[in-house]
Amino acid sequence: MSSDIAIELINVKKIYRLTEEITVEAIKGISLKVHRGDFISIMGPSGSGKTTLLNLIGTMDKPSSGRIIIEGLDVTDLPESQLAHVRREKIGFVFQAYNLLTTLTALENVMLPMLLTGKYSESEAEERALKLLSLVGLEERAHHRPIQLSGGQQQRVAIARALANDPSFILMDEPTGAIDTITGSKLMALVKLLNETYGQTFIVVTHDPSVAMVAKKKYFIRDGLLYEGSEKSLHNFNASFSDSEINRILQAQLKLLLTDLKALKRRRTEGKISEKQYENLKSELKRKLNLLERSMRIEI
Amino acid sequence: MLNISVLKYCLKFAWNDMSTRKTRAALTILGISVGISALIALMSIMGGMRYQIEDRLNRYFGVGVRLGGKGEMEVPDYLAESFKMMNMVSDAYPTISGSGLLGGQNVFILGIPAGKLDDYLSTVQFISGGKLNETDKGYILVSNGLMSKGDLKIDDRVEVYAFSSGKKDYFTIKGVFDPGLSFGNIGLVVMKFKEAQKLFDAEGYASEIVIKLASNDQIDPFINYLKKLLPDAKITTSKEILSKINEILDIINVTLLTIASISLIVAALSVMNTIMTVVRDRIREIGILKAIGATRSHILSIFLGEVLILSFLGGIFGIIGGSIASRLMSDAFGRLTNIYITPLISVDYILAGLSVSISVGLLSGFYPSWKGANIRPIEALRYE
Ligand SMILES: Nc1ncnc2c1ncn2[C@@H]1O[C@H](COP(=O)(O)OP(=O)(O)OP(=O)(O)O)[C@@H](O)[C@H]1O
Ligand SMILES: [Mg+2]
């Protein structure tokens, strides 16, 4: 927690080798710094390297050259077992095709990443998962299977799942690609709200300008190279939420933070974390609470 | 890393996957259970056979020792009386036997003191007429096969000829019995011990002295004593015969188990095939799991969990199937041959069946599971 840089790319390249002679240079040298609390979009046409870049940031694939640093940790050469740990603790994924586990309910899908960390008891995980689902407005659908949910609802479950372990940043690959425009803009409004009121870092790649516009910082990608866009963003985008809806989301966030505080205290009393870790995590929660309080004052 | 709640989820995944693909799961369970059935059926029939042989031999010998000479009839018959006086001996009697002719038919002649036939041949059942008693003179008992072959009736007077002595004498048939054991095609003639001695021209001698001991644990000390007393004597006990028979049964057992393992190999291949299909069907799921931070061991647990459920159920059904099959087989065999073997099902066999099915499952499921757990996350996610 020494710096506020969530992720840093240093001259990252990715070359796919199809045969001995034929290679595709999908990423041609990208450097990027993403600060905590950022909400950035990367827009580009099909085949420009968006998914490739996101996979590199998400440690799902290794770059051909360059370094990738997540919260100060150079993950470029880490073995798969440690990468799994990084993904579990630091990264949330939201895919175009939702990618929920079809055999589990919405609640279980959100619980699973928490259980994998071993930090939460099953009942704590369930409590947090319910709060996260209410945050995305799906509390009543907790026990539904993915096939019983609409595309937009599934994507909201996916967002709740990405939030589950309170990651350093959330990567979204074409999150509205499979849903209609209105549902899509509602989804992006939710993302924007989570960023503003909760300080959650988001990196969204898309070819859809209306999705990219929501972000605070906009980049463009073309033929494997990244270009910075203008600082302007659509400020009253969350108009598609009513006041009561915003209130509900803020309340849900507040409850979630309080649950987290409770779980944190339990882990300290059980001796699972050191006093120093506890203080760090507590001040992080405090920061979020303050942020939330400020936005509650503004919104209400 | 693998805590209980995660393991619970792994089993839940496996179970959900199996319930969505019931036919495939059922066929795999069937494959395993056929192999285990064969194994259990063979083991229980062999076990039953061994038990029955042991039981019969024990009944045949009682808690006893048989003492014979090197040749046919060279044990002094007074030894029986001397042994009888020992504390550890509950009974002792001599028998004499040899082959001969009755009315032109080949027969086996047994001379035995009155009242000892039931003890000597426990399988004997009387059919008609009377038994031989202390005072009877010139009477014989004849086996039922010989009666019908020689067209004989009770009270018929017949000539009995002994090969070893070349002597013959006339006897009256007093009763008919079923020997219970097959002596090949040869009939069995039973007469009083003294009369048989005369017929075989071996007065004062016996072929064998049957010694009954008061209890089982006296057999070994008694045999040691006999060996010292009569170094040349031939001493037979049920134990010795049993160990010989068990050697033969072991060979048969190994042969049959080899055959059963072939069916287990088939079952193992079917498990392997199933798990490979499961992995292929779930590659995307693996990608999702890896994206949310599941490790190789998490994913391995999911697939091995499925293998565990499949092979456990296969084992259970196999044990049930095997018990039923062995019952049916022994019934059919009994009807054909008149030899009824009660199959033996013991806890040992059930545990053996389960552990074989689970280890076959794990061994054959490990490779495909390992491959699935090692797929790179982006490859898994790109898979449609
Ligand atoms: N596994 C691969 N092997 C070879 N070439 C690849 C592979 N993955 C991507 N590419 C190539 O890399 C380039 C960038 O692909 P990428 O999937 O990142 O594009 P994208 O911007 O996500 O496109 P879309 O909007 O269609 O999803 C493309 O030219 C693609 O053909
Ligand atoms: Mg893409």
XYZ file of C-alpha atoms and ligand atoms in Angstrom:
716
model
C 0.000 0.000 0.000
C 3.055 2.209 -0.336
C 2.058 3.959 -3.534
C -1.297 4.654 -5.058
C -0.430 2.967 -8.345
C -2.603 -0.085 -8.841
C -0.956 -1.230 -12.021
C 1.973 -0.244 -14.143
C 2.893 -1.500 -17.610
C 6.424 -0.813 -18.836
C 6.928 -1.142 -22.587
C 4.866 -4.337 -22.791
C 4.890 -6.283 -26.064
C 3.017 -9.409 -27.074
C 3.935 -11.401 -30.142
C 1.870 -14.447 -31.085
C 3.909 -17.028 -32.937
C 1.683 -18.890 -35.347
C 4.439 -20.807 -37.188
C 8.214 -20.478 -37.381
C 7.944 -17.590 -39.856
C 4.512 -16.096 -39.256
C 4.113 -13.981 -36.134
C 1.438 -11.511 -35.090
C 2.548 -8.511 -33.038
C -0.677 -7.892 -31.129
C 0.786 -5.415 -28.588
C 3.649 -3.321 -29.890
C 4.991 -1.668 -26.744
C 2.531 -0.197 -24.291
C 3.372 1.712 -21.117
C 0.591 2.689 -18.753
C 0.071 3.727 -15.143
C -3.314 3.167 -13.502
C -3.837 4.867 -10.145
C -6.092 3.552 -7.449
C -9.568 4.995 -7.851
C -9.094 5.455 -11.594
C -11.800 4.596 -14.050
C -10.258 4.236 -17.472
C -11.600 3.044 -20.773
C -9.611 1.693 -23.680
C -11.439 1.952 -26.965
C -10.441 0.351 -30.207
C -11.729 -1.528 -33.221
C -11.894 -5.287 -33.482
C -8.478 -6.921 -33.651
C -6.673 -3.897 -32.210
C -5.367 -5.890 -29.233
C -7.882 -5.020 -26.503
C -8.444 -8.540 -25.199
C -4.753 -9.322 -25.498
C -3.870 -6.273 -23.401
C -6.484 -7.091 -20.791
C -5.248 -10.687 -20.528
C -1.731 -9.390 -19.925
C -2.882 -6.972 -17.226
C -4.977 -9.736 -15.688
C -1.972 -12.127 -15.555
C -3.883 -14.613 -17.664
C -1.127 -14.441 -20.279
C 2.551 -13.514 -20.226
C 4.043 -10.657 -22.275
C 6.787 -11.346 -24.823
C 8.763 -8.472 -23.319
C 8.317 -5.587 -20.877
C 7.272 -5.636 -17.244
C 3.902 -5.761 -15.514
C 3.766 -4.463 -11.955
C 0.681 -4.906 -9.772
C 0.603 -2.898 -6.528
C 4.383 -2.697 -6.536
C 4.851 -6.430 -7.219
C 6.511 -7.387 -10.502
C 4.313 -10.264 -11.693
C 5.936 -10.706 -15.113
C 7.895 -13.824 -14.273
C 5.828 -15.252 -11.430
C 4.899 -18.949 -11.675
C 1.276 -19.904 -12.265
C 0.660 -20.882 -8.643
C 1.551 -17.361 -7.454
C -0.329 -15.753 -10.320
C -3.457 -17.583 -9.192
C -2.949 -15.943 -5.818
C -2.545 -12.484 -7.408
C -5.702 -12.946 -9.487
C -7.635 -14.114 -6.463
C -6.633 -11.214 -4.218
C -5.992 -8.278 -6.545
C -7.934 -8.665 -9.764
C -11.602 -8.869 -10.684
C -12.731 -9.964 -14.143
C -15.920 -9.122 -16.024
C -16.193 -10.753 -19.438
C -18.344 -10.044 -22.456
C -19.913 -13.514 -22.175
C -20.607 -13.102 -18.393
C -18.765 -16.393 -17.712
C -20.680 -17.301 -14.589
C -20.393 -20.900 -13.454
C -23.642 -22.382 -14.716
C -23.902 -25.098 -12.092
C -23.859 -22.620 -9.215
C -26.457 -20.083 -8.065
C -25.806 -16.329 -8.274
C -24.990 -16.309 -4.564
C -22.561 -19.229 -4.871
C -20.872 -17.609 -7.868
C -20.181 -14.538 -5.739
C -19.155 -16.591 -2.699
C -16.639 -18.802 -4.492
C -13.778 -16.268 -4.910
C -14.072 -15.414 -1.215
C -13.964 -19.066 -0.181
C -10.920 -19.645 -2.397
C -8.947 -17.099 -0.371
C -9.679 -18.910 2.875
C -10.091 -15.525 4.537
C -13.806 -15.788 5.118
C -15.868 -18.384 6.880
C -18.732 -19.789 4.837
C -21.318 -17.695 6.693
C -19.245 -14.527 6.340
C -18.806 -15.210 2.642
C -22.544 -15.699 2.320
C -23.300 -12.492 4.203
C -20.866 -10.507 2.056
C -22.166 -12.105 -1.132
C -25.722 -11.103 -0.238
C -24.590 -7.516 0.412
C -22.728 -7.473 -2.904
C -25.797 -8.775 -4.694
C -27.943 -6.084 -3.114
C -25.313 -3.580 -4.191
C -25.937 -4.566 -7.802
C -29.683 -4.776 -7.103
C -30.068 -8.543 -7.298
C -30.651 -9.591 -3.708
C -33.928 -11.335 -4.564
C -32.212 -13.325 -7.327
C -29.527 -14.734 -5.025
C -30.701 -18.314 -5.368
C -31.249 -18.270 -9.109
C -29.023 -20.119 -11.535
C -27.415 -18.088 -14.357
C -29.809 -19.522 -16.973
C -32.713 -18.140 -14.949
C -31.297 -14.614 -15.226
C -31.280 -12.094 -18.092
C -28.012 -11.068 -19.728
C -27.928 -7.757 -17.879
C -28.635 -9.505 -14.574
C -25.916 -12.070 -15.222
C -23.465 -9.281 -15.938
C -24.402 -7.608 -12.665
C -23.758 -10.904 -10.845
C -20.394 -10.957 -12.622
C -19.675 -7.456 -11.280
C -20.620 -8.579 -7.776
C -18.282 -11.560 -8.207
C -15.467 -9.282 -9.417
C -15.963 -7.116 -6.331
C -15.978 -10.125 -4.010
C -12.411 -9.980 -2.765
C -12.246 -6.189 -2.828
C -9.687 -6.282 -5.652
C -7.122 -3.679 -6.511
C -8.769 -3.223 -9.906
C -11.518 -4.721 -12.040
C -10.939 -5.553 -15.705
C -13.948 -5.466 -18.010
C -13.742 -6.812 -21.533
C -16.654 -5.512 -23.610
C -19.018 -5.738 -20.614
C -22.046 -4.508 -22.544
C -21.263 -6.448 -25.714
C -24.031 -8.980 -25.209
C -26.766 -6.773 -23.758
C -29.037 -4.075 -25.163
C -28.145 -0.364 -25.091
C -30.418 0.725 -22.236
C -29.405 -2.179 -19.965
C -25.829 -1.527 -21.001
C -25.908 2.129 -20.004
C -27.534 1.218 -16.670
C -24.720 -1.233 -16.095
C -22.124 1.415 -16.869
C -23.927 3.854 -14.559
C -23.536 1.283 -11.793
C -19.838 0.939 -12.588
C -19.439 4.706 -12.498
C -21.232 4.939 -9.175
C -19.077 2.179 -7.672
C -16.015 4.053 -8.839
C -17.135 7.397 -7.482
C -18.609 6.345 -4.182
C -16.516 3.290 -3.417
C -13.213 4.218 -5.001
C -13.149 0.991 -6.967
C -10.627 1.035 -9.835
C -12.017 -0.036 -13.235
C -10.361 -0.698 -16.581
C -12.920 -1.150 -19.353
C -12.070 -2.116 -22.926
C -14.720 -1.682 -25.576
C -15.329 -0.687 -29.162
C -18.506 1.171 -28.111
C -17.937 4.968 -27.703
C -20.987 5.389 -25.455
C -19.486 2.891 -23.005
C -16.020 4.434 -23.214
C -17.418 7.906 -22.570
C -18.478 7.023 -19.020
C -14.869 6.620 -17.896
C -12.918 9.377 -16.238
C -9.872 8.763 -18.408
C -10.032 7.590 -21.975
C -7.451 5.759 -24.054
C -7.522 4.538 -27.602
C -5.815 1.445 -28.920
C -4.969 0.921 -32.560
C -2.777 -1.828 -34.026
C -1.298 -2.671 -30.650
C -0.404 0.882 -29.629
C -2.067 2.987 -26.929
C -3.028 6.691 -27.284
C -4.365 8.955 -24.563
C -7.714 10.696 -25.156
C -9.240 13.894 -23.765
C -9.998 14.346 -20.056
C -13.623 15.261 -20.565
C -16.276 12.825 -19.386
C -20.039 12.674 -19.336
C -20.669 13.930 -15.814
C -24.377 13.465 -15.408
C -24.336 9.974 -16.879
C -25.859 8.350 -13.801
C -29.089 10.156 -14.548
C -30.510 6.775 -15.411
C -30.669 6.011 -11.666
C -33.439 7.439 -9.549
C -32.561 9.095 -6.232
C -33.992 6.185 -4.287
C -31.935 3.721 -6.336
C -28.767 5.661 -5.650
C -29.688 5.770 -1.994
C -30.176 1.998 -1.975
C -26.790 1.406 -3.608
C -25.045 3.707 -1.161
C -26.751 2.023 1.780
C -25.696 -1.382 0.457
C -22.106 -0.185 0.162
C -22.189 1.113 3.696
C -23.464 -2.234 4.983
C -20.798 -4.063 3.003
C -18.033 -1.947 4.500
C -19.391 -2.581 7.984
C -19.446 -6.333 7.288
C -15.858 -6.119 6.114
C -14.876 -4.301 9.279
C -16.499 -7.052 11.325
C -14.664 -9.811 9.402
C -11.419 -7.874 9.769
C -11.860 -7.666 13.542
C -12.570 -11.397 13.715
C -9.394 -12.186 11.798
C -7.390 -10.023 14.179
C -8.827 -11.647 17.314
C -8.200 -15.104 15.795
C -4.609 -14.086 15.142
C -4.896 -14.618 11.363
C -3.354 -11.214 10.612
C -0.720 -9.132 12.353
C -1.491 -5.869 14.137
C 0.260 -3.954 11.355
C -1.758 -5.649 8.609
C -4.891 -4.934 10.611
C -4.088 -1.233 10.897
C -3.334 -1.007 7.161
C -6.547 -2.763 6.170
C -8.559 -0.709 8.639
C -7.255 2.600 7.314
C -8.082 1.369 3.799
C -11.657 0.684 4.916
C -11.781 4.089 6.636
C -10.707 5.753 3.423
C -13.574 4.074 1.597
C -16.037 4.980 4.331
C -15.002 8.622 4.104
C -15.367 8.532 0.343
C -18.796 7.011 0.706
C -19.845 9.523 3.330
C -18.790 12.397 1.098
C -20.812 11.089 -1.848
C -23.811 10.431 0.403
C -23.764 14.053 1.437
C -23.615 15.127 -2.181
C -26.243 12.720 -3.500
C -28.871 13.061 -0.827
C -4.980 -23.680 0.688
C -7.689 -26.297 0.316
C -10.083 -25.551 3.139
C -13.204 -27.506 3.941
C -15.692 -25.141 2.330
C -13.694 -25.169 -0.914
C -13.622 -28.978 -0.871
C -17.364 -28.903 -0.338
C -17.685 -26.783 -3.463
C -15.433 -29.129 -5.397
C -17.695 -32.056 -4.554
C -20.723 -29.930 -5.353
C -19.283 -29.081 -8.786
C -18.596 -32.728 -9.426
C -22.068 -33.739 -8.321
C -23.756 -31.024 -10.401
C -21.776 -32.045 -13.442
C -22.770 -35.665 -12.977
C -26.441 -34.832 -12.556
C -26.478 -32.778 -15.744
C -24.909 -35.657 -17.674
C -26.659 -38.620 -16.132
C -26.223 -41.144 -18.942
C -22.488 -40.720 -19.109
C -22.154 -40.974 -15.342
C -24.402 -44.040 -15.241
C -22.413 -45.815 -17.960
C -19.142 -45.182 -16.170
C -20.546 -46.418 -12.882
C -21.817 -49.488 -14.736
C -18.374 -50.073 -16.252
C -16.669 -49.966 -12.893
C -19.323 -52.032 -11.180
C -19.077 -54.838 -13.758
C -15.373 -55.158 -13.025
C -15.904 -55.076 -9.285
C -18.823 -57.527 -9.576
C -16.613 -60.072 -11.308
C -13.965 -59.620 -8.648
C -16.397 -59.936 -5.740
C -18.231 -62.921 -7.263
C -15.002 -64.817 -7.833
C -13.653 -63.993 -4.403
C -16.823 -64.993 -2.624
C -17.228 -68.250 -4.525
C -13.606 -69.159 -3.935
C -14.019 -68.195 -0.290
C -17.145 -70.333 -0.005
C -15.408 -73.258 -1.663
C -12.425 -73.037 0.672
C -14.699 -72.847 3.683
C -16.737 -75.815 2.559
C -13.692 -77.967 1.842
C -12.247 -77.102 5.206
C -15.527 -77.860 6.891
C -15.890 -81.230 5.189
C -12.328 -82.231 5.923
C -12.756 -81.286 9.535
C -15.918 -83.288 9.780
C -14.220 -86.191 8.026
C -11.214 -86.203 10.312
C -12.757 -84.828 13.439
C -10.230 -83.587 15.910
C -7.963 -86.424 15.003
C -4.886 -88.009 13.616
C -4.574 -90.991 11.350
C -1.688 -93.279 11.787
C -0.712 -95.570 8.942
C 2.265 -97.738 7.999
C 4.475 -97.507 4.945
C 2.800 -100.456 3.261
C -0.883 -101.395 3.154
C -1.494 -103.304 6.356
C 1.356 -103.181 8.774
C 0.234 -101.211 11.819
C -0.185 -103.525 14.845
C -3.863 -103.359 15.833
C -3.219 -103.493 19.585
C -1.854 -99.935 19.318
C -5.454 -98.712 19.209
C -6.088 -100.141 22.668
C -2.845 -98.638 24.015
C -3.597 -95.160 22.635
C -7.063 -95.317 24.136
C -5.520 -95.439 27.576
C -3.748 -92.116 27.113
C -5.318 -89.059 28.746
C -5.345 -86.808 25.743
C -6.936 -89.459 23.536
C -10.707 -89.672 23.631
C -11.049 -92.624 21.263
C -8.942 -94.833 19.018
C -9.868 -97.632 16.653
C -8.223 -99.573 13.825
C -9.438 -99.898 10.251
C -8.274 -102.139 7.470
C -8.967 -101.663 3.812
C -8.053 -103.030 0.403
C -9.559 -103.840 -2.965
C -11.317 -106.935 -4.167
C -14.329 -108.316 -5.988
C -17.979 -108.824 -5.081
C -19.893 -111.010 -7.517
C -17.382 -110.112 -10.231
C -17.531 -106.324 -9.550
C -14.490 -104.330 -8.452
C -14.988 -103.154 -4.880
C -13.222 -101.356 -2.116
C -13.389 -103.314 1.127
C -13.346 -101.548 4.494
C -13.082 -103.357 7.777
C -14.072 -101.282 10.797
C -15.207 -101.983 14.371
C -18.967 -101.876 14.910
C -20.430 -98.395 15.367
C -17.419 -96.485 13.971
C -18.499 -96.151 10.343
C -20.354 -92.857 10.906
C -17.294 -91.396 12.522
C -14.864 -92.706 9.903
C -16.910 -91.615 6.890
C -19.060 -88.740 8.081
C -20.708 -88.460 4.701
C -22.299 -91.906 4.910
C -26.081 -92.082 5.002
C -27.983 -95.294 5.645
C -30.680 -96.062 3.154
C -32.181 -99.386 4.172
C -31.559 -102.517 6.224
C -29.596 -102.487 9.464
C -26.186 -101.383 10.683
C -23.506 -103.792 11.811
C -23.439 -104.378 15.560
C -21.020 -106.051 18.015
C -22.441 -109.534 17.682
C -23.022 -109.690 13.948
C -21.058 -112.368 12.110
C -20.774 -112.805 8.321
C -22.665 -109.652 7.500
C -21.693 -106.752 5.215
C -23.039 -103.336 4.228
C -22.991 -102.427 0.548
C -23.030 -99.019 -1.159
C -26.183 -98.181 -3.116
C -24.400 -97.895 -6.483
C -23.086 -101.428 -6.207
C -26.524 -102.750 -5.176
C -28.149 -101.557 -8.348
C -25.207 -102.437 -10.597
C -24.956 -105.986 -9.251
C -28.769 -106.314 -9.055
C -28.491 -107.200 -5.367
C -31.077 -107.330 -2.573
C -30.844 -107.232 1.183
C -30.268 -110.710 2.682
C -28.589 -111.906 -0.541
C -25.597 -114.112 0.151
C -22.565 -112.996 -1.873
C -18.945 -114.020 -2.359
C -16.271 -111.429 -1.476
C -12.715 -111.881 -2.809
C -9.644 -109.959 -1.602
C -6.860 -109.338 -4.116
C -3.981 -108.989 -1.659
C -4.558 -112.330 0.018
C -6.306 -114.250 -2.764
C -8.831 -115.420 -0.121
C -12.607 -115.417 -0.439
C -15.577 -115.821 1.864
C -19.376 -115.640 1.843
C -21.313 -112.764 3.453
C -24.931 -111.729 3.845
C -26.002 -108.192 2.881
C -27.471 -106.556 5.976
C -27.870 -102.952 4.875
C -27.439 -100.396 2.108
C -25.834 -96.944 2.433
C -24.971 -93.951 0.327
C -21.225 -93.236 0.772
C -21.780 -89.536 0.036
C -18.344 -89.326 -1.506
C -17.598 -90.688 -4.906
C -15.169 -93.601 -5.059
C -15.141 -93.417 -8.809
C -17.108 -96.300 -10.277
C -16.026 -98.658 -7.570
C -18.525 -99.906 -4.998
C -17.831 -99.911 -1.296
C -18.209 -102.922 1.000
C -18.080 -102.490 4.774
C -17.523 -105.408 7.125
C -16.458 -106.059 10.723
C -12.782 -105.334 11.411
C -11.931 -108.862 12.619
C -13.584 -110.513 9.604
C -11.739 -108.161 7.238
C -8.413 -109.032 8.936
C -9.151 -112.679 8.223
C -10.134 -111.994 4.628
C -6.995 -109.936 3.979
C -4.934 -112.552 5.823
C -3.548 -109.852 8.091
C -4.496 -110.922 11.573
C -3.056 -108.604 14.230
C -2.565 -105.747 11.803
C -4.462 -102.684 10.595
C -4.127 -100.280 7.662
C -4.761 -97.282 9.807
C -5.402 -96.351 13.372
C -7.773 -93.458 13.819
C -7.013 -91.486 16.946
C -9.452 -88.904 18.287
C -8.055 -86.284 20.588
C -9.878 -84.497 23.341
C -9.074 -81.058 21.957
C -7.596 -79.307 18.931
C -4.481 -77.872 20.553
C -3.319 -81.331 21.538
C -2.837 -82.328 17.918
C 0.656 -80.899 17.514
C 2.131 -82.268 20.777
C 0.556 -85.626 20.061
C 2.021 -85.766 16.564
C 5.475 -84.957 17.936
C 5.085 -87.751 20.433
C 3.975 -90.193 17.703
C 6.909 -89.241 15.488
C 9.325 -90.053 18.241
C 7.552 -93.282 19.130
C 7.075 -94.561 15.575
C 9.541 -92.816 13.245
C 8.450 -94.836 10.210
C 4.717 -94.311 10.617
C 2.682 -92.222 8.198
C 0.801 -89.560 10.144
C -2.020 -87.639 8.531
C -4.041 -84.787 9.977
C -6.745 -82.578 8.495
C -4.388 -79.630 8.764
C -1.872 -81.177 6.445
C -4.402 -82.127 3.828
C -5.925 -78.676 4.065
C -2.647 -76.976 3.375
C -2.162 -79.148 0.288
C -5.659 -78.335 -0.919
C -5.174 -74.656 -0.162
C -2.067 -74.627 -2.337
C -4.148 -75.846 -5.242
C -6.977 -73.425 -4.454
C -4.467 -70.570 -4.414
C -3.391 -71.373 -7.954
C -7.023 -71.438 -9.096
C -7.639 -68.196 -7.216
C -4.785 -66.359 -8.911
C -5.939 -67.548 -12.322
C -9.495 -66.374 -11.715
C -8.381 -63.035 -10.263
C -6.241 -62.459 -13.338
C -9.354 -62.867 -15.437
C -11.231 -60.467 -13.153
C -8.488 -57.869 -13.445
C -8.976 -57.783 -17.195
C -12.509 -56.578 -16.594
C -11.099 -54.035 -14.142
C -8.739 -52.726 -16.808
C -11.724 -52.227 -19.078
C -13.426 -50.328 -16.258
C -10.325 -48.191 -15.743
C -10.216 -47.268 -19.424
C -13.854 -46.252 -19.244
C -13.182 -44.012 -16.225
C -10.268 -42.437 -18.070
C -12.424 -41.819 -21.115
C -15.167 -40.266 -19.010
C -12.842 -37.939 -17.171
C -11.271 -36.890 -20.467
C -14.708 -35.982 -21.796
C -15.533 -34.221 -18.550
C -12.348 -32.174 -18.854
C -13.070 -31.318 -22.483
C -16.642 -30.310 -21.658
C -15.470 -28.116 -18.819
C -12.456 -26.348 -20.278
C -14.316 -23.054 -20.268
C -15.235 -23.591 -16.643
C -11.571 -24.201 -15.882
C -10.772 -20.864 -17.533
C -13.356 -19.056 -15.415
C -12.094 -20.731 -12.266
C -8.529 -19.771 -13.091
C -9.595 -16.184 -13.756
C -11.139 -15.920 -10.306
C -7.947 -17.298 -8.836
C -8.448 -21.045 -8.485
C -5.162 -22.919 -8.274
C -4.169 -26.157 -9.946
C -5.005 -28.087 -6.797
C -8.496 -26.580 -6.663
C -9.190 -27.722 -10.191
C -7.581 -31.093 -9.614
C -9.847 -31.542 -6.601
C -12.936 -30.887 -8.686
C -12.098 -33.585 -11.224
C -10.750 -36.055 -8.717
C -13.869 -35.412 -6.654
C -15.924 -36.517 -9.604
C -13.722 -39.586 -10.065
C -14.152 -40.354 -6.398
C -17.931 -40.195 -6.562
C -18.042 -42.303 -9.736
C -15.711 -44.991 -8.454
C -17.291 -45.083 -5.006
C -20.748 -45.630 -6.510
C -19.267 -48.115 -8.994
C -17.698 -49.990 -6.106
C -20.945 -50.108 -4.117
C -22.997 -51.311 -7.084
C -20.233 -53.761 -7.953
C -20.326 -55.278 -4.490
C -24.096 -55.633 -4.634
C -23.941 -57.022 -8.193
C -21.132 -59.390 -7.290
C -23.018 -60.802 -4.310
C -26.104 -61.400 -6.426
C -24.041 -62.889 -9.268
C -22.215 -65.289 -6.969
C -25.540 -66.470 -5.512
C -26.947 -67.063 -8.989
C -23.768 -68.756 -10.201
C -23.571 -71.126 -7.249
C -27.275 -71.950 -7.647
C -26.839 -72.770 -11.314
C -23.641 -74.707 -10.620
C -25.383 -76.585 -7.829
C -28.271 -77.569 -10.047
C -25.888 -78.866 -12.698
C -23.450 -80.764 -10.479
C -25.334 -81.286 -7.236
C -22.469 -79.587 -5.393
C -23.815 -76.572 -3.546
C -21.296 -73.965 -2.572
C -22.547 -71.163 -0.345
C -20.697 -68.038 -1.482
C -18.951 -66.244 1.330
C -19.359 -62.448 1.562
C -17.186 -60.936 4.252
C -16.332 -57.391 5.300
C -12.873 -58.044 3.856
C -14.287 -58.560 0.377
C -16.448 -55.435 0.630
C -13.461 -53.353 1.702
C -11.307 -54.940 -0.992
C -13.957 -54.189 -3.634
C -14.263 -50.563 -2.548
C -10.557 -49.931 -2.314
C -9.906 -51.562 -5.681
C -12.611 -49.481 -7.371
C -11.460 -46.241 -5.781
C -7.792 -46.818 -6.518
C -8.525 -47.878 -10.105
C -10.645 -44.722 -10.446
C -8.028 -42.419 -8.985
C -5.178 -44.001 -10.950
C -6.953 -43.742 -14.266
C -8.600 -40.391 -13.536
C -5.411 -38.695 -12.451
C -3.822 -38.175 -15.860
C -6.792 -36.458 -17.552
C -7.487 -34.420 -14.402
C -3.872 -33.325 -14.281
C -4.023 -32.287 -17.914
C -7.190 -30.287 -17.267
C -5.700 -28.545 -14.253
C -2.683 -27.503 -16.305
C -4.484 -25.878 -19.242
C -3.329 -22.261 -19.540
C -6.069 -19.844 -18.488
C -6.402 -17.944 -21.785
C -6.535 -21.160 -23.782
C -9.275 -22.368 -21.488
C -11.248 -19.137 -21.780
C -10.980 -18.945 -25.559
C -12.431 -22.454 -25.853
C -16.030 -22.525 -27.048
N -3.963 -16.792 -29.499
C -3.679 -16.039 -30.566
N -2.872 -16.503 -31.501
C -2.559 -15.751 -32.556
N -3.019 -14.524 -32.773
C -3.852 -13.988 -31.858
C -4.237 -14.727 -30.703
N -5.067 -13.937 -29.973
C -5.202 -12.774 -30.658
N -4.483 -12.807 -31.773
C -4.345 -11.701 -32.741
O -3.953 -10.563 -32.027
C -4.640 -9.420 -32.497
C -5.386 -8.746 -31.371
O -6.418 -9.610 -30.939
P -7.402 -9.280 -29.745
O -8.235 -10.472 -29.468
O -6.620 -8.732 -28.626
O -8.291 -8.139 -30.383
P -9.537 -7.344 -29.784
O -9.194 -5.936 -29.821
O -9.907 -7.933 -28.487
O -10.669 -7.670 -30.828
P -12.236 -7.846 -30.615
O -12.815 -6.473 -30.459
O -12.698 -8.493 -31.859
O -12.424 -8.710 -29.408
C -5.556 -9.895 -33.619
O -4.908 -9.643 -34.843
C -5.664 -11.374 -33.369
O -5.825 -12.062 -34.580
Mg -11.635 -8.931 -27.655
